[in-house]
Amino acid sequence: MLRQYQRIKSLHPDSILMFRLGDFYEMFYKDAELASSILGITLTSRNKNAPDSVPLCGVPYHSVEPYIVKLLKEGHKVALCDQVEDPKAARGIVRREVTRVFTPGVIADGLGLEAACSNNLASVYINDGAIGLACADASTGFFEASIHRGLPELNQELARLEPREVLVPSTDGGPSEIEASMGRAFPDLFVTRVEAERFDPALIQGLEGAAVLAREMPEAARAAGGLMSYLAATQMGRTGQMTGVRVAARAGVMRMDEETRRNLELTETMRDRAREGSLLWALDRTKTAGGARLMRRWVLAPLTDVAGINARLDSVEAIAGSPALMRALGDALGGVYDIERIASRAASGVAGVRDLVALARSLDAAAEIRGLLFGTEGLLSTLARSIDDLPELRERIARTLVDEPPLSAREGGLIRQGFCPELDGIRQAVSGSRQVIAGMEESERKSTGINSLKIRFNRVFGYYIEITNANRDRVPPRYIRRQTLANAERFVTPKLKEHEERVLGGEERARAMEFEIFASLREEAGREVASLQRTAEAAATLDALASFARVASEYDYSRPSVDDSLAISIRDGRHPIVERLCADRFVPNDVTLNGDDLRMLMITGPNMAGKSTVMRQTALIALMAQIGSFVPARGARIGVVDRIFTRVGASDALAQGRSTFMVEMSEAAVILREAGPRSLVVIDEIGRGTSTFDGLAIAWAVAEDLHDRVKGRTMFATHYHELTELALTRPSISNFHVAVREWNGKVVFLRKLTPGSTSHSYGIQVASLAGLPDAVISRAREVLANLEAGEFDEAGRPRIGSSSHAQQAQPRAAQYRLFTASAKSEVERMLGGIDANSVTPLEALNILHELAAKVENGRGDGR
């Protein structure tokens, strides 16, 4: 047996081999040591303490799935080796073969998969700078390919696809450039090296779309070939669910980098990576697993095609406008199981009997859905035509299988009475023999006079007569002893064995016949995989649209106007997540941007006032509009955004040798390099990770470049109040601030975005709210007053260090002279910088507003 194990293990050296022995899957040698540690099961051995000791551990075959899932989550492959012949019929050792290989990216039978998430496998092939990328989900049959120029673009696409495993061609040396780049961008990604010759486009021949891919994108075709080769090797050739490969529609999809997805919290929160609190959580009211997966894909890939966006919006409006239709669709979709994954399992020959029953019920629901869409127009009508309820298949399933079948198709009891006369005859004979055996118990009691005599059954001995020791002397000679127990003895008779053979032989024949009928039915369902996939896609699309309609109705969202302009105009916009989670009433805000005279909003205001909320809700509203959702606003016009960029908060990447400031500058560099006029740029602080003057200089230069060269629609929040002066020199920059009021020395946040700038950040007041000690707050106010005064004492020392109760600091060098006593006031400097001949009336009003604010706050007194 160990020789057999070692031969099979040699074919799967990179997998943990689970080797079927009776009722257990056993693991040996290093596999056993590794698995016992991960799974928390006992490690034992054969020939313990001997030189040839063999470490081993095992798990029950009937509950192996949780153990496989745990090994996969730890990043290991698992090869399942089963007995492929009946042990009773085997001559010598039972023949065993690997029937499936599970890897993080290849789980074709749905084992342990999250219903709402895809389990994608990606494959990468590079040639002369062109990078081919293929991506597939073996559990659903999803398969697409694309071409990319450069590793940053590849990583952006991988971030959207979220693969669990990536295949790369093996190299003679260490990690390739692609591996190194992916390792930096996705440290936890499972990378598998595959022989370069397996990246063969011939391996996808016969799939729909393969010829076009090979002709127009040869590198992508090679990546797809490598992926298909890997699927075939791990699934023992069972790849019937892969019916076609589509070209990923990159031209009509908004591109976002990983930082933007994370900062906008599209699928999980930044703090604890939870789904609750994300945009997906706010929008997902889907009823089906396929709809939930599609919703996630839509959120990560908004459209840029105006016609496609408005087709979705039309459908959402039609559903939301008919409450009766919305309710009926929700009820019908609730009866749809995971058609995609069931069809995939049927095509690959691993679907269970309950899968087929669920499929028939799903097709019943699909027929109802198609009826509900009768008379609709546009996308809804197209979806209705794509639904095929396959009446012949579902009728045969319903006629063949019982309503509540057993878990295993080999247990028997799954075929309806009356479907197969021959099967019914066998069942009748078995039932008759059982009745005979049941009657034998009473007749044997009478003939022997032993009232406690019982006829029982177990899998080891079959049927037997059990007699207690107290009646042992009354056992007739015709009884044949089979087993002696502590308090009883077990016997058989020739008549009992005759009927046992009829029962057990009949049951075995019936189970074999039932499985044969089921296997034929499963093959029939597998042949319909392409039609089932189209139906599943239509149902998922309808589910996502209906989810948008439910959310819009529940939370008072409105339909946005989406066009090809550069305008972004939002009236009474709200943050879709914050408004649900905050205890206070949410304050809506207006935002207007365009590509002409209002291209950049320079936003000032204190911490906690709501700058970040306003900016992020603007980005989220634009994104929601472009996935086809209604938006949380009284009205919105969205000129299509091709890319969203965000630079938000402070984070580091110390493992990659990058400080907080380095990460900040890297993100800014990406924005300046890749943003364009159709982009939406959201910058929430820049330059804060270095010295004040350095940071201010960088922020100023970045803002100028965004305005002058990039020309993207930009929201730029800052605590560098000096940046508000850019509005005086750049025609498309306007100052805005989030309004606050001071009352009794405290700050009241009004949460309202208002034209004009502010010269206060109210940081000390916010620090007080956060709980800093009163003494620290008092001292901070004193230091701030000294800083704002900019005065020096008689010895030339800055009075920032002076204190009414602290010892005076010793004189230091002239490097402290940050301010001079003769410095002009801010008001004078502002007045001196005005060109009265060119200033517009609106700019003059803004300047006047700022001057008045400075005088009111005591900063225009000539000091």
Coordinates of N, CA and C in Angstrom, one line a residue, residues 233-435:
A233 N -5.5 19.7 -15.8 CA -4.6 18.8 -15.0 C -5.1 18.6 -13.6
T234 N -5.7 19.7 -13.0 CA -6.2 19.6 -11.6 C -7.6 18.9 -11.6
Q235 N -8.4 19.0 -12.6 CA -9.7 18.4 -12.6 C -9.8 17.2 -13.4
M236 N -8.7 16.5 -13.7 CA -8.7 15.3 -14.4 C -9.4 15.3 -15.8
G237 N -9.3 16.5 -16.5 CA -9.9 16.7 -17.8 C -11.3 17.1 -17.7
R238 N -11.9 17.3 -16.6 CA -13.3 17.7 -16.5 C -13.4 19.2 -16.5
T239 N -13.5 19.7 -17.8 CA -13.6 21.2 -17.9 C -14.8 21.6 -18.8
G240 N -15.8 20.8 -18.8 CA -17.0 21.0 -19.7 C -17.7 22.4 -19.4
Q241 N -17.5 22.9 -18.2 CA -18.1 24.2 -17.9 C -17.5 25.4 -18.6
M242 N -16.3 25.2 -19.1 CA -15.6 26.3 -19.8 C -16.0 26.3 -21.3
T243 N -17.1 27.0 -21.6 CA -17.7 26.9 -22.9 C -17.2 28.0 -23.8
G244 N -16.6 29.1 -23.3 CA -16.2 30.2 -24.1 C -15.2 31.1 -23.3
V245 N -14.5 31.9 -24.1 CA -13.6 32.9 -23.4 C -13.9 34.2 -24.1
R246 N -14.2 35.2 -23.3 CA -14.5 36.5 -23.8 C -13.4 37.5 -23.6
V247 N -13.3 38.5 -24.4 CA -12.3 39.6 -24.3 C -12.8 40.6 -23.3
A248 N -12.1 40.8 -22.2 CA -12.5 41.7 -21.2 C -12.7 43.1 -21.8
A249 N -13.8 43.7 -21.5 CA -14.2 45.0 -22.0 C -13.5 46.2 -21.3
R250 N -12.2 46.3 -21.5 CA -11.5 47.3 -20.7 C -11.8 48.7 -21.2
A251 N -12.2 48.9 -22.5 CA -12.4 50.2 -23.1 C -13.6 50.9 -22.5
G252 N -14.6 50.1 -22.0 CA -15.8 50.7 -21.5 C -15.9 50.7 -20.0
V253 N -14.8 50.5 -19.3 CA -14.8 50.3 -17.9 C -13.9 51.3 -17.2
M254 N -14.4 51.9 -16.1 CA -13.6 52.9 -15.3 C -12.4 52.1 -14.6
R255 N -11.3 52.7 -14.7 CA -10.1 52.1 -14.1 C -9.9 52.8 -12.7
M256 N -9.6 52.0 -11.7 CA -9.2 52.4 -10.4 C -8.1 51.6 -9.9
D257 N -7.1 52.3 -9.2 CA -6.0 51.6 -8.6 C -6.5 51.0 -7.2
E258 N -5.6 50.2 -6.6 CA -5.9 49.6 -5.4 C -6.1 50.6 -4.3
E259 N -5.3 51.7 -4.3 CA -5.5 52.7 -3.2 C -6.9 53.4 -3.3
T260 N -7.4 53.6 -4.5 CA -8.7 54.2 -4.6 C -9.8 53.3 -4.1
R261 N -9.7 52.0 -4.5 CA -10.7 51.0 -4.0 C -10.7 51.0 -2.5
R262 N -9.5 51.0 -2.0 CA -9.4 50.9 -0.5 C -9.9 52.2 0.2
N263 N -9.4 53.3 -0.3 CA -9.8 54.6 0.3 C -11.3 54.9 0.2
L264 N -12.0 54.4 -0.9 CA -13.4 54.6 -1.0 C -14.2 53.5 -0.3
E265 N -13.5 52.5 0.2 CA -14.1 51.4 0.9 C -15.2 50.8 0.1
L266 N -14.8 50.3 -1.1 CA -15.8 49.8 -2.0 C -16.4 48.4 -1.6
T267 N -15.5 47.5 -1.1 CA -15.9 46.2 -0.8 C -15.7 45.9 0.7
E268 N -14.8 46.6 1.4 CA -14.5 46.4 2.8 C -14.0 47.7 3.4
T269 N -14.1 47.8 4.7 CA -13.7 49.0 5.4 C -12.2 49.0 5.6
M270 N -11.7 50.2 5.7 CA -10.2 50.3 5.8 C -9.7 49.9 7.2
R271 N -10.5 50.2 8.2 CA -10.0 49.9 9.6 C -10.0 48.4 9.9
D272 N -11.1 47.7 9.7 CA -11.1 46.3 10.1 C -11.4 45.3 9.0
R273 N -11.4 45.8 7.7 CA -11.7 45.0 6.5 C -13.0 44.2 6.6
A274 N -14.0 44.9 7.2 CA -15.3 44.3 7.3 C -16.2 44.7 6.1
R275 N -17.1 43.8 5.8 CA -18.0 44.1 4.7 C -19.0 45.2 5.1
E276 N -19.5 45.1 6.3 CA -20.4 46.2 6.8 C -19.7 47.5 6.9
G277 N -20.3 48.5 6.3 CA -19.7 49.8 6.2 C -19.1 50.1 4.9
S278 N -19.1 49.1 4.0 CA -18.6 49.4 2.6 C -19.7 49.7 1.7
L279 N -19.3 50.2 0.5 CA -20.3 50.6 -0.5 C -21.1 49.3 -1.0
L280 N -20.4 48.2 -1.1 CA -21.1 46.9 -1.5 C -22.1 46.6 -0.5
W281 N -21.8 46.7 0.8 CA -22.8 46.5 1.9 C -24.0 47.4 1.7
A282 N -23.8 48.6 1.4 CA -24.9 49.6 1.3 C -25.8 49.3 0.1
L283 N -25.3 48.7 -1.0 CA -26.0 48.5 -2.2 C -26.6 47.1 -2.4
D284 N -26.0 46.1 -1.7 CA -26.3 44.7 -2.1 C -27.6 44.3 -1.3
R285 N -28.7 44.2 -2.0 CA -29.9 43.6 -1.5 C -30.3 42.4 -2.5
T286 N -29.3 41.8 -3.0 CA -29.6 40.7 -4.0 C -30.2 39.5 -3.3
K287 N -30.9 38.7 -4.1 CA -31.5 37.5 -3.6 C -30.8 36.2 -3.9
T288 N -29.9 36.3 -4.9 CA -29.2 35.1 -5.4 C -27.7 35.2 -5.3
A289 N -27.1 34.1 -5.2 CA -25.6 34.1 -5.1 C -25.0 34.7 -6.4
G290 N -25.5 34.3 -7.5 CA -25.0 34.9 -8.8 C -25.1 36.4 -8.8
G291 N -26.3 36.9 -8.3 CA -26.5 38.3 -8.3 C -25.5 39.0 -7.4
A292 N -25.2 38.4 -6.2 CA -24.3 39.0 -5.3 C -22.9 39.1 -5.9
R293 N -22.4 38.0 -6.6 CA -21.1 38.0 -7.3 C -21.1 39.1 -8.3
L294 N -22.1 39.2 -9.1 CA -22.2 40.2 -10.2 C -22.2 41.6 -9.6
M295 N -22.9 41.8 -8.5 CA -22.9 43.2 -7.9 C -21.5 43.6 -7.5
R296 N -20.7 42.6 -6.9 CA -19.3 42.9 -6.5 C -18.5 43.3 -7.8
R297 N -18.7 42.6 -8.9 CA -17.9 42.9 -10.1 C -18.3 44.3 -10.6
W298 N -19.6 44.6 -10.6 CA -20.0 45.9 -11.0 C -19.4 47.1 -10.2
V299 N -19.4 46.9 -8.9 CA -18.9 47.9 -8.0 C -17.4 48.1 -8.3
L300 N -16.7 47.1 -8.6 CA -15.2 47.2 -8.9 C -14.9 47.6 -10.3
A301 N -15.9 47.7 -11.2 CA -15.7 48.0 -12.6 C -16.8 48.8 -13.1
P302 N -17.0 50.1 -12.7 CA -18.1 50.9 -13.3 C -17.9 51.1 -14.8
L303 N -19.0 51.3 -15.4 CA -19.0 51.5 -16.9 C -18.6 53.0 -17.2
T304 N -18.1 53.2 -18.4 CA -17.8 54.5 -19.0 C -18.6 54.7 -20.3
D305 N -19.4 53.7 -20.7 CA -20.2 53.8 -21.9 C -21.6 54.4 -21.5
V306 N -21.9 55.5 -22.0 CA -23.1 56.2 -21.6 C -24.4 55.4 -21.9
A307 N -24.4 54.8 -23.1 CA -25.6 54.0 -23.5 C -25.7 52.8 -22.5
G308 N -24.7 52.1 -22.2 CA -24.7 51.0 -21.3 C -25.2 51.4 -19.9
I309 N -24.7 52.6 -19.4 CA -25.1 53.1 -18.1 C -26.6 53.4 -18.1
N310 N -27.0 54.1 -19.1 CA -28.4 54.5 -19.1 C -29.4 53.3 -19.3
A311 N -28.9 52.3 -20.0 CA -29.7 51.1 -20.1 C -30.0 50.5 -18.7
R312 N -29.0 50.4 -17.9 CA -29.2 49.9 -16.5 C -30.1 50.9 -15.7
L313 N -29.9 52.2 -15.9 CA -30.7 53.2 -15.1 C -32.1 53.1 -15.6
D314 N -32.4 52.9 -16.9 CA -33.8 52.7 -17.3 C -34.4 51.5 -16.7
S315 N -33.7 50.4 -16.5 CA -34.2 49.2 -15.9 C -34.5 49.4 -14.5
V316 N -33.6 50.1 -13.8 CA -33.8 50.4 -12.3 C -35.1 51.2 -12.2
E317 N -35.2 52.2 -13.0 CA -36.3 53.1 -12.9 C -37.6 52.4 -13.2
A318 N -37.6 51.5 -14.2 CA -38.8 50.7 -14.5 C -39.2 49.8 -13.3
I319 N -38.2 49.2 -12.6 CA -38.5 48.3 -11.5 C -39.0 49.1 -10.3
A320 N -38.2 50.2 -10.0 CA -38.5 51.0 -8.8 C -39.9 51.7 -9.0
G321 N -40.3 52.0 -10.2 CA -41.5 52.7 -10.5 C -42.7 51.8 -10.4
S322 N -42.5 50.5 -10.3 CA -43.6 49.5 -10.2 C -43.4 48.7 -8.9
P323 N -43.9 49.1 -7.8 CA -43.7 48.3 -6.5 C -44.2 46.9 -6.6
A324 N -45.3 46.7 -7.4 CA -45.8 45.3 -7.5 C -44.8 44.4 -8.3
L325 N -44.2 45.0 -9.3 CA -43.1 44.2 -10.1 C -41.9 44.0 -9.2
M326 N -41.5 45.0 -8.4 CA -40.4 44.8 -7.6 C -40.6 43.7 -6.5
R327 N -41.7 43.7 -5.9 CA -42.0 42.6 -5.0 C -42.1 41.2 -5.6
A328 N -42.7 41.2 -6.8 CA -42.9 39.9 -7.5 C -41.5 39.4 -7.9
L329 N -40.7 40.2 -8.4 CA -39.3 39.8 -8.8 C -38.5 39.3 -7.6
G330 N -38.6 40.1 -6.5 CA -37.9 39.6 -5.3 C -38.3 38.2 -4.9
D331 N -39.6 38.0 -4.9 CA -40.1 36.6 -4.5 C -39.6 35.6 -5.4
A332 N -39.7 35.9 -6.7 CA -39.3 34.8 -7.7 C -37.8 34.6 -7.7
L333 N -37.0 35.7 -7.5 CA -35.6 35.5 -7.5 C -35.1 34.7 -6.2
G334 N -36.0 34.9 -5.1 CA -35.7 34.1 -3.9 C -35.7 32.6 -4.1
G335 N -36.4 32.1 -5.2 CA -36.4 30.7 -5.5 C -35.3 30.2 -6.5
V336 N -34.4 31.1 -6.8 CA -33.3 30.8 -7.7 C -32.1 30.4 -6.9
Y337 N -31.6 29.2 -7.1 CA -30.4 28.7 -6.5 C -29.2 29.1 -7.3
D338 N -28.0 28.7 -7.0 CA -26.8 29.1 -7.7 C -26.7 28.3 -9.0
I339 N -27.5 28.8 -10.0 CA -27.5 28.0 -11.3 C -26.1 27.9 -11.9
E340 N -25.3 29.0 -11.8 CA -24.0 29.0 -12.4 C -23.1 27.8 -11.9
R341 N -23.1 27.7 -10.6 CA -22.2 26.7 -10.0 C -22.8 25.3 -10.1
I342 N -24.1 25.2 -10.1 CA -24.8 23.9 -10.3 C -24.5 23.4 -11.7
A343 N -24.6 24.3 -12.7 CA -24.4 23.9 -14.1 C -22.9 23.5 -14.3
S344 N -22.0 24.2 -13.6 CA -20.6 23.9 -13.7 C -20.3 22.5 -13.1
R345 N -20.9 22.2 -12.0 CA -20.7 20.9 -11.4 C -21.3 19.8 -12.3
A346 N -22.5 20.1 -12.9 CA -23.1 19.1 -13.8 C -22.2 18.8 -15.0
A347 N -21.6 19.9 -15.6 CA -20.8 19.7 -16.7 C -19.5 19.0 -16.4
S348 N -19.0 19.1 -15.2 CA -17.8 18.5 -14.8 C -18.0 17.1 -14.1
G349 N -19.3 16.7 -14.0 CA -19.6 15.4 -13.6 C -19.5 15.2 -12.1
V350 N -19.6 16.3 -11.3 CA -19.6 16.2 -9.8 C -20.8 16.7 -9.1
A351 N -21.8 17.1 -9.9 CA -23.1 17.6 -9.3 C -23.7 16.4 -8.5
G352 N -24.3 16.8 -7.3 CA -25.0 15.9 -6.5 C -26.5 15.8 -6.8
V353 N -27.2 14.9 -6.2 CA -28.6 14.7 -6.5 C -29.4 16.0 -6.0
R354 N -29.0 16.6 -4.9 CA -29.7 17.8 -4.5 C -29.5 18.9 -5.4
D355 N -28.3 18.9 -6.0 CA -28.0 20.0 -7.0 C -29.1 20.0 -8.1
L356 N -29.4 18.8 -8.6 CA -30.3 18.7 -9.7 C -31.7 19.1 -9.3
V357 N -32.1 18.7 -8.1 CA -33.4 19.1 -7.6 C -33.5 20.7 -7.5
A358 N -32.4 21.2 -6.9 CA -32.3 22.7 -6.8 C -32.3 23.4 -8.2
L359 N -31.7 22.7 -9.2 CA -31.7 23.2 -10.6 C -33.1 23.3 -11.1
A360 N -33.9 22.2 -10.9 CA -35.3 22.2 -11.4 C -36.1 23.3 -10.8
R361 N -35.9 23.5 -9.5 CA -36.7 24.5 -8.8 C -36.3 25.9 -9.3
S362 N -35.0 26.1 -9.6 CA -34.5 27.3 -10.1 C -35.1 27.6 -11.5
L363 N -35.2 26.6 -12.3 CA -35.8 26.8 -13.7 C -37.3 27.1 -13.6
D364 N -37.9 26.5 -12.6 CA -39.3 26.9 -12.4 C -39.4 28.4 -12.1
A365 N -38.5 28.9 -11.2 CA -38.5 30.3 -10.9 C -38.1 31.2 -12.1
A366 N -37.2 30.6 -12.9 CA -36.8 31.4 -14.1 C -38.0 31.6 -15.1
A367 N -38.8 30.5 -15.2 CA -40.0 30.7 -16.0 C -40.9 31.7 -15.5
E368 N -41.1 31.8 -14.2 CA -41.9 32.8 -13.6 C -41.3 34.2 -13.8
I369 N -40.0 34.3 -13.7 CA -39.4 35.6 -13.9 C -39.6 36.1 -15.4
R370 N -39.4 35.2 -16.3 CA -39.6 35.6 -17.7 C -41.1 36.1 -17.9
G371 N -42.0 35.4 -17.3 CA -43.4 35.9 -17.4 C -43.6 37.3 -16.8
L372 N -42.9 37.6 -15.7 CA -43.0 38.9 -15.1 C -42.5 40.0 -16.0
L373 N -41.5 39.7 -16.8 CA -40.9 40.7 -17.7 C -41.6 40.8 -19.0
F374 N -42.7 40.1 -19.2 CA -43.4 40.2 -20.5 C -43.9 41.6 -20.7
G375 N -43.6 42.2 -21.9 CA -44.1 43.5 -22.2 C -43.1 44.6 -21.8
T376 N -42.0 44.3 -21.1 CA -41.0 45.3 -20.8 C -40.2 45.7 -22.0
E377 N -39.4 46.7 -21.9 CA -38.6 47.2 -23.0 C -37.1 47.3 -22.6
G378 N -36.3 47.5 -23.6 CA -34.8 47.8 -23.3 C -34.1 46.6 -22.7
L379 N -33.3 46.8 -21.7 CA -32.5 45.8 -21.1 C -33.3 44.7 -20.5
L380 N -34.4 45.1 -19.8 CA -35.3 44.1 -19.2 C -35.8 43.1 -20.2
S381 N -36.2 43.6 -21.4 CA -36.7 42.7 -22.4 C -35.6 41.8 -22.9
T382 N -34.4 42.3 -23.1 CA -33.2 41.5 -23.5 C -33.0 40.4 -22.5
L383 N -33.0 40.7 -21.2 CA -32.8 39.7 -20.2 C -33.9 38.6 -20.2
A384 N -35.1 39.0 -20.5 CA -36.2 38.1 -20.6 C -36.0 37.1 -21.7
R385 N -35.5 37.6 -22.8 CA -35.2 36.7 -24.0 C -34.0 35.8 -23.7
S386 N -33.1 36.2 -22.8 CA -31.9 35.3 -22.5 C -32.3 34.2 -21.5
I387 N -33.4 34.2 -20.9 CA -33.8 33.2 -19.9 C -34.4 32.0 -20.7
D388 N -33.8 30.9 -20.5 CA -34.3 29.6 -21.0 C -34.6 28.7 -19.8
D389 N -35.9 28.4 -19.6 CA -36.2 27.6 -18.5 C -36.2 26.1 -18.7
L390 N -35.7 25.7 -19.9 CA -35.5 24.3 -20.3 C -36.6 23.4 -19.8
P391 N -37.8 23.5 -20.3 CA -38.9 22.8 -19.8 C -38.7 21.3 -19.8
E392 N -38.1 20.7 -20.8 CA -37.9 19.3 -20.9 C -37.0 18.8 -19.8
L393 N -35.9 19.5 -19.5 CA -35.0 19.1 -18.5 C -35.6 19.2 -17.1
R394 N -36.3 20.3 -16.8 CA -36.8 20.4 -15.5 C -38.0 19.4 -15.3
E395 N -38.7 19.1 -16.4 CA -39.8 18.1 -16.2 C -39.2 16.8 -15.9
R396 N -38.1 16.4 -16.6 CA -37.5 15.1 -16.4 C -37.0 15.0 -15.0
I397 N -36.3 16.1 -14.5 CA -35.8 16.1 -13.1 C -36.9 15.9 -12.1
A398 N -38.0 16.6 -12.3 CA -39.1 16.6 -11.4 C -39.8 15.2 -11.5
R399 N -39.8 14.5 -12.6 CA -40.4 13.2 -12.8 C -39.5 12.1 -12.3
T400 N -38.2 12.3 -12.3 CA -37.3 11.3 -11.9 C -36.9 11.3 -10.5
L401 N -36.6 12.4 -9.9 CA -36.0 12.5 -8.5 C -37.1 12.8 -7.5
V402 N -37.0 12.3 -6.3 CA -37.9 12.6 -5.2 C -37.7 14.0 -4.8
D403 N -38.7 14.6 -4.1 CA -38.6 16.0 -3.7 C -37.5 16.2 -2.6
E404 N -37.3 15.3 -1.7 CA -36.3 15.4 -0.7 C -35.3 14.3 -0.8
P405 N -34.3 14.4 -1.7 CA -33.4 13.2 -1.9 C -32.4 13.1 -0.8
P406 N -31.7 12.0 -0.7 CA -30.6 11.9 0.3 C -29.4 12.7 -0.2
L407 N -28.5 12.8 0.7 CA -27.3 13.6 0.4 C -26.4 13.0 -0.7
S408 N -26.3 11.7 -0.6 CA -25.4 11.0 -1.6 C -26.3 10.3 -2.6
A409 N -25.8 10.4 -3.9 CA -26.6 9.7 -4.9 C -26.4 8.2 -4.9
R410 N -25.4 7.7 -4.1 CA -25.1 6.3 -4.0 C -25.8 5.6 -2.8
E411 N -26.6 6.4 -2.1 CA -27.3 5.8 -0.9 C -28.6 5.1 -1.3
G412 N -29.1 5.4 -2.5 CA -30.4 4.9 -2.9 C -31.5 5.8 -2.3
G413 N -32.8 5.5 -2.8 CA -33.9 6.2 -2.3 C -34.1 7.6 -3.0
L414 N -33.5 7.8 -4.2 CA -33.5 9.1 -4.8 C -34.5 9.1 -6.1
I415 N -34.8 7.9 -6.6 CA -35.7 7.8 -7.8 C -37.1 7.6 -7.4
R416 N -38.0 8.4 -8.0 CA -39.4 8.3 -7.7 C -40.0 6.9 -8.0
Q417 N -41.0 6.5 -7.2 CA -41.7 5.3 -7.5 C -42.5 5.5 -8.8
G418 N -42.5 4.5 -9.6 CA -43.2 4.6 -10.9 C -42.4 5.1 -12.0
F419 N -41.2 5.6 -11.8 CA -40.4 6.1 -12.9 C -39.8 4.9 -13.7
C420 N -39.3 3.9 -13.0 CA -38.7 2.7 -13.7 C -39.3 1.4 -13.2
P421 N -40.1 0.8 -14.1 CA -40.8 -0.5 -13.6 C -39.8 -1.5 -13.1
E422 N -38.6 -1.7 -13.8 CA -37.7 -2.7 -13.3 C -37.2 -2.4 -11.9
L423 N -36.9 -1.1 -11.7 CA -36.5 -0.7 -10.3 C -37.6 -1.0 -9.3
D424 N -38.8 -0.7 -9.7 CA -39.9 -0.9 -8.8 C -40.1 -2.4 -8.4
G425 N -39.8 -3.2 -9.4 CA -39.9 -4.7 -9.2 C -38.8 -5.1 -8.2
I426 N -37.6 -4.6 -8.3 CA -36.6 -5.0 -7.4 C -36.9 -4.5 -6.0
R427 N -37.4 -3.3 -5.9 CA -37.8 -2.7 -4.6 C -38.9 -3.6 -4.0
Q428 N -39.8 -4.0 -4.8 CA -40.9 -4.8 -4.3 C -40.4 -6.1 -3.7
A429 N -39.5 -6.8 -4.5 CA -38.9 -8.0 -4.0 C -38.1 -7.8 -2.7
V430 N -37.4 -6.7 -2.6 CA -36.7 -6.4 -1.4 C -37.6 -6.2 -0.2
S431 N -38.7 -5.5 -0.5 CA -39.7 -5.2 0.5 C -40.4 -6.5 1.0
G432 N -40.6 -7.4 0.0 CA -41.2 -8.7 0.4 C -40.3 -9.5 1.3
S433 N -39.0 -9.5 0.9 CA -38.1 -10.3 1.7 C -38.0 -9.7 3.1
R434 N -38.0 -8.4 3.2 CA -38.0 -7.8 4.5 C -39.2 -8.2 5.4
Q435 N -40.3 -8.2 4.7 CA -41.5 -8.6 5.4 C -41.4 -10.0 5.9

